[in-house]
Coordinates of C-alpha atoms and ligand atoms in Angstrom, one line a residue:
M1 CA -6.9 5.5 -28.2
E2 CA -3.5 5.8 -26.6
F3 CA -3.4 5.4 -22.8
M4 CA -0.9 7.0 -20.5
A5 CA 1.3 5.0 -18.0
K6 CA 0.3 5.7 -14.4
L7 CA 1.4 4.5 -11.0
I8 CA -1.6 4.2 -8.7
T9 CA -0.9 3.1 -5.1
C10 CA -3.4 1.8 -2.5
E11 CA -2.8 2.4 1.2
G12 CA -4.6 1.9 4.4
I13 CA -4.5 0.1 7.8
E14 CA -5.0 -3.6 8.2
G15 CA -8.5 -4.6 7.3
S16 CA -9.2 -1.5 5.1
G17 CA -10.1 -3.8 2.2
K18 CA -7.5 -2.3 -0.2
S19 CA -6.3 -5.7 -1.4
T20 CA -9.8 -6.7 -2.5
Q21 CA -10.4 -3.3 -4.0
I22 CA -7.2 -3.3 -6.0
L23 CA -8.4 -6.4 -7.8
N24 CA -11.8 -4.8 -8.5
L25 CA -10.0 -1.7 -9.8
A26 CA -7.8 -3.9 -12.1
T27 CA -10.9 -5.5 -13.6
H28 CA -12.7 -2.2 -14.0
L29 CA -9.7 -0.7 -15.9
R30 CA -9.1 -3.7 -18.0
N31 CA -12.7 -3.6 -19.1
Q32 CA -11.9 -0.1 -20.4
G33 CA -9.2 -1.7 -22.6
R34 CA -6.3 -0.5 -20.5
E35 CA -3.2 -2.6 -19.8
V36 CA -3.0 -3.1 -16.0
I37 CA -0.3 -4.6 -13.8
V38 CA -1.2 -5.4 -10.2
T39 CA 1.6 -5.8 -7.7
R40 CA 2.3 -5.2 -4.0
E41 CA 4.9 -4.3 -1.4
P42 CA 6.8 -5.7 0.3
G43 CA 7.2 -8.2 -2.5
G44 CA 6.2 -8.1 -6.2
C45 CA 9.1 -10.1 -7.5
P46 CA 11.1 -13.1 -6.3
I47 CA 13.9 -11.3 -4.5
A48 CA 11.5 -8.8 -2.8
D49 CA 9.2 -11.8 -1.9
D50 CA 12.2 -13.4 -0.1
I51 CA 12.6 -10.1 1.9
R52 CA 8.8 -10.1 2.5
R53 CA 9.1 -13.5 4.2
I54 CA 11.6 -12.2 6.7
L55 CA 9.6 -9.0 7.4
L56 CA 6.2 -10.7 8.0
D57 CA 7.4 -13.8 9.8
P58 CA 5.7 -13.7 13.2
A59 CA 8.8 -15.6 14.6
N60 CA 10.9 -12.5 13.9
Q61 CA 9.8 -10.5 16.9
Q62 CA 13.4 -9.5 17.5
L63 CA 13.8 -7.7 14.2
C64 CA 14.9 -4.3 15.3
P65 CA 13.1 -1.2 13.8
T66 CA 16.1 0.0 11.8
A67 CA 16.7 -3.4 10.2
E68 CA 13.0 -3.5 9.4
L69 CA 13.1 -0.1 7.8
L70 CA 16.1 -1.1 5.7
L71 CA 14.5 -4.3 4.6
Y72 CA 11.4 -2.5 3.4
A73 CA 13.6 -0.1 1.5
A74 CA 15.7 -3.0 0.0
A75 CA 12.5 -4.8 -1.2
R76 CA 11.2 -1.6 -2.7
A77 CA 14.5 -0.8 -4.6
Q78 CA 14.3 -4.3 -6.2
H79 CA 10.6 -4.0 -7.0
V80 CA 10.8 -0.5 -8.6
E81 CA 13.8 -1.5 -10.7
E82 CA 12.5 -5.0 -11.8
V83 CA 8.8 -4.5 -12.0
I84 CA 7.4 -1.0 -11.7
R85 CA 9.6 1.0 -14.0
P86 CA 9.6 -1.5 -16.8
A87 CA 5.8 -1.7 -16.6
L88 CA 5.4 2.0 -16.8
A89 CA 7.9 2.1 -19.7
K90 CA 5.5 -0.2 -21.6
G91 CA 2.7 2.3 -21.0
A92 CA 0.8 0.2 -18.4
I93 CA -1.2 1.3 -15.4
V94 CA 0.6 -0.1 -12.4
L95 CA -1.6 -0.7 -9.3
C96 CA 0.6 -1.2 -6.3
D97 CA -0.8 -2.5 -2.9
R98 CA 1.3 -0.3 -0.5
Y99 CA 4.3 1.8 -1.4
I100 CA 6.4 4.7 0.1
D101 CA 3.5 6.0 2.2
A102 CA 3.3 2.7 4.1
T103 CA 6.8 3.2 5.3
I104 CA 6.0 6.7 6.5
A105 CA 2.8 5.5 8.2
Y106 CA 4.1 2.2 9.8
Q107 CA 7.9 2.8 10.4
G108 CA 7.5 6.6 10.9
F109 CA 4.3 7.2 12.8
G110 CA 3.8 3.6 14.0
R111 CA 7.4 2.8 15.1
G112 CA 8.5 6.4 15.7
L113 CA 11.5 6.3 13.4
D114 CA 12.9 9.6 12.1
L115 CA 10.6 10.9 9.3
A116 CA 13.4 12.8 7.5
L117 CA 15.5 9.6 7.4
I118 CA 12.5 7.7 6.0
D119 CA 12.0 10.4 3.3
Q120 CA 15.6 10.0 2.3
L121 CA 15.4 6.2 2.2
N122 CA 12.1 6.3 0.3
Q123 CA 13.7 8.6 -2.2
V124 CA 16.7 6.2 -2.7
A125 CA 14.6 3.0 -2.8
S126 CA 12.0 4.4 -5.2
S127 CA 14.7 6.2 -7.3
G128 CA 12.5 9.2 -6.9
L129 CA 9.4 7.6 -8.5
L130 CA 6.3 9.1 -6.9
P131 CA 2.8 7.7 -7.4
D132 CA 0.5 9.6 -9.8
L133 CA -2.4 8.9 -7.5
T134 CA -2.6 7.3 -4.0
L135 CA -5.9 5.9 -2.9
L136 CA -6.1 5.9 0.9
F137 CA -8.7 3.5 2.1
D138 CA -9.7 5.0 5.4
L139 CA -11.8 3.6 8.2
P140 CA -11.8 3.5 12.1
V141 CA -9.0 1.3 13.5
E142 CA -11.5 -0.8 15.4
T143 CA -13.5 -1.6 12.3
G144 CA -10.3 -2.5 10.3
L145 CA -8.8 -4.7 13.0
G146 CA -12.1 -6.4 13.5
R147 CA -12.2 -7.3 9.8
A148 CA -8.5 -8.4 9.9
L149 CA -9.1 -10.6 12.9
A150 CA -12.1 -12.2 11.4
R151 CA -10.2 -13.0 8.2
N152 CA -7.2 -14.4 10.1
A153 CA -9.5 -16.7 12.2
V154 CA -10.8 -18.1 8.9
A155 CA -7.6 -18.2 6.8
L156 CA -5.1 -18.9 9.6
E157 CA -2.6 -16.7 7.9
N158 CA 1.0 -16.8 9.1
E159 CA 1.6 -13.1 8.1
G160 CA 0.3 -11.5 11.3
R161 CA 3.2 -9.6 12.6
F162 CA 1.6 -6.2 12.3
E163 CA -1.8 -7.4 13.2
A164 CA -0.5 -8.3 16.6
E165 CA 0.4 -4.7 17.3
S166 CA -1.6 -2.6 19.7
L167 CA -4.6 -0.6 18.9
A168 CA -2.6 2.5 19.7
F169 CA 0.0 1.5 17.1
H170 CA -2.6 1.2 14.4
Q171 CA -4.2 4.5 15.5
R172 CA -0.8 6.2 14.9
V173 CA -0.6 4.5 11.5
R174 CA -4.0 5.8 10.5
D175 CA -3.2 9.3 11.7
G176 CA 0.1 9.2 9.8
Y177 CA -1.7 8.3 6.6
L178 CA -4.3 11.0 7.1
Q179 CA -1.6 13.6 7.8
G180 CA 0.2 12.6 4.6
A181 CA -3.0 12.8 2.7
S182 CA -3.7 16.3 4.0
Q183 CA -0.3 17.5 2.8
S184 CA -0.2 16.2 -0.8
A185 CA -2.5 16.6 -3.7
R186 CA -1.7 13.1 -5.1
F187 CA -3.9 11.5 -2.3
S188 CA -7.5 10.6 -2.6
I189 CA -9.2 9.4 0.6
I190 CA -11.8 6.7 0.0
D191 CA -14.3 6.0 2.8
A192 CA -13.6 2.3 3.4
T193 CA -16.6 1.6 5.6
G194 CA -19.6 -0.2 4.2
T195 CA -19.9 -3.1 1.8
P196 CA -17.2 -4.0 -0.7
E197 CA -19.6 -3.0 -3.4
Q198 CA -20.1 0.5 -1.9
V199 CA -16.3 1.0 -1.5
S200 CA -15.7 -0.2 -5.0
E201 CA -18.2 2.2 -6.4
R202 CA -16.5 5.1 -4.5
M203 CA -13.1 4.1 -5.7
T204 CA -13.9 3.6 -9.4
R205 CA -15.7 7.0 -9.6
R206 CA -12.6 8.7 -8.2
V207 CA -10.2 6.8 -10.5
D208 CA -12.3 7.4 -13.6
A209 CA -12.4 11.1 -12.8
F210 CA -8.6 11.1 -12.3
L211 CA -7.8 9.2 -15.5
G212 CA -10.4 11.3 -17.4
A213 CA -8.7 14.5 -16.2
S214 CA -5.1 13.5 -16.9
Ligands
TYD1 P1 0.2 -7.5 3.9 O1 -0.1 -8.9 4.3 O2 0.3 -7.2 2.5 O3 -0.8 -6.6 4.7 P2 -2.2 -6.0 4.1 O4 -2.9 -7.2 3.4 O5 -2.9 -5.6 5.4 O6 -1.8 -4.9 3.2 O7 1.5 -7.1 4.7 C1 2.1 -5.9 4.5 C2 2.5 -5.4 5.9 O8 3.7 -4.7 5.8 C3 1.5 -4.5 6.5 O9 1.3 -4.9 7.9 C4 2.2 -3.2 6.5 C5 3.6 -3.5 6.4 N1 4.4 -2.5 5.7 C6 5.3 -1.6 6.4 O10 5.3 -1.7 7.7 N2 6.1 -0.8 5.7 C7 6.1 -0.7 4.4 O11 6.9 0.1 3.8 C8 5.3 -1.6 3.7 C9 5.3 -1.6 2.2 C10 4.5 -2.5 4.4

């Protein structure tokens, strides 16, 4: 059986569990015999990973919002060109942890940067490549941040620049995602509350339905 190339992106606020679920989804789809590539933004290839380091370094508090926006766009341009397009050309399913909608939600709704400008930059950086399906892992901000804080306390991550933002910031990010999802048919909102097994079950049901239908 011939499988079709697809770009599936995962989005959500900090602590939504999407990074765990994307691995579960990869396993699920590989068990169906599909070729799957898992990647993430910012990053996904060496040059974009270098840019990621600048973006997520908690020491870079002075990074101004416009520079931040352009760095996310630069990392995306490299990643789309070097990783995503070639993988799709091979017929793979590409699972990407965050993509253009993260820029709309974080830089647009979170930081308050101009949404029309962000759309233009997303268009340039992605060379017009839209996801076939976007899974939005949605949950209350308090629940997500609670999970993220618990995880950081254990792992002592040094990538906490956004996790240090206010509750109001993350609320705007969540609202931005939900607004985007309400305006575009490529979104599927996954209830991200409950156990990882419950969320995984909700997600695989949706994705199987999507791939079965397309
Ligand atoms: P990461 O550690 O991958 O966060 P998570 O595990 O919660 O997904 O870091 C990605 C961070 O970058 C996250 O806080 C969201 C932010 N981000 C943007 O602000 N804009 C973007 O365009 C992208 C891709 C990410």
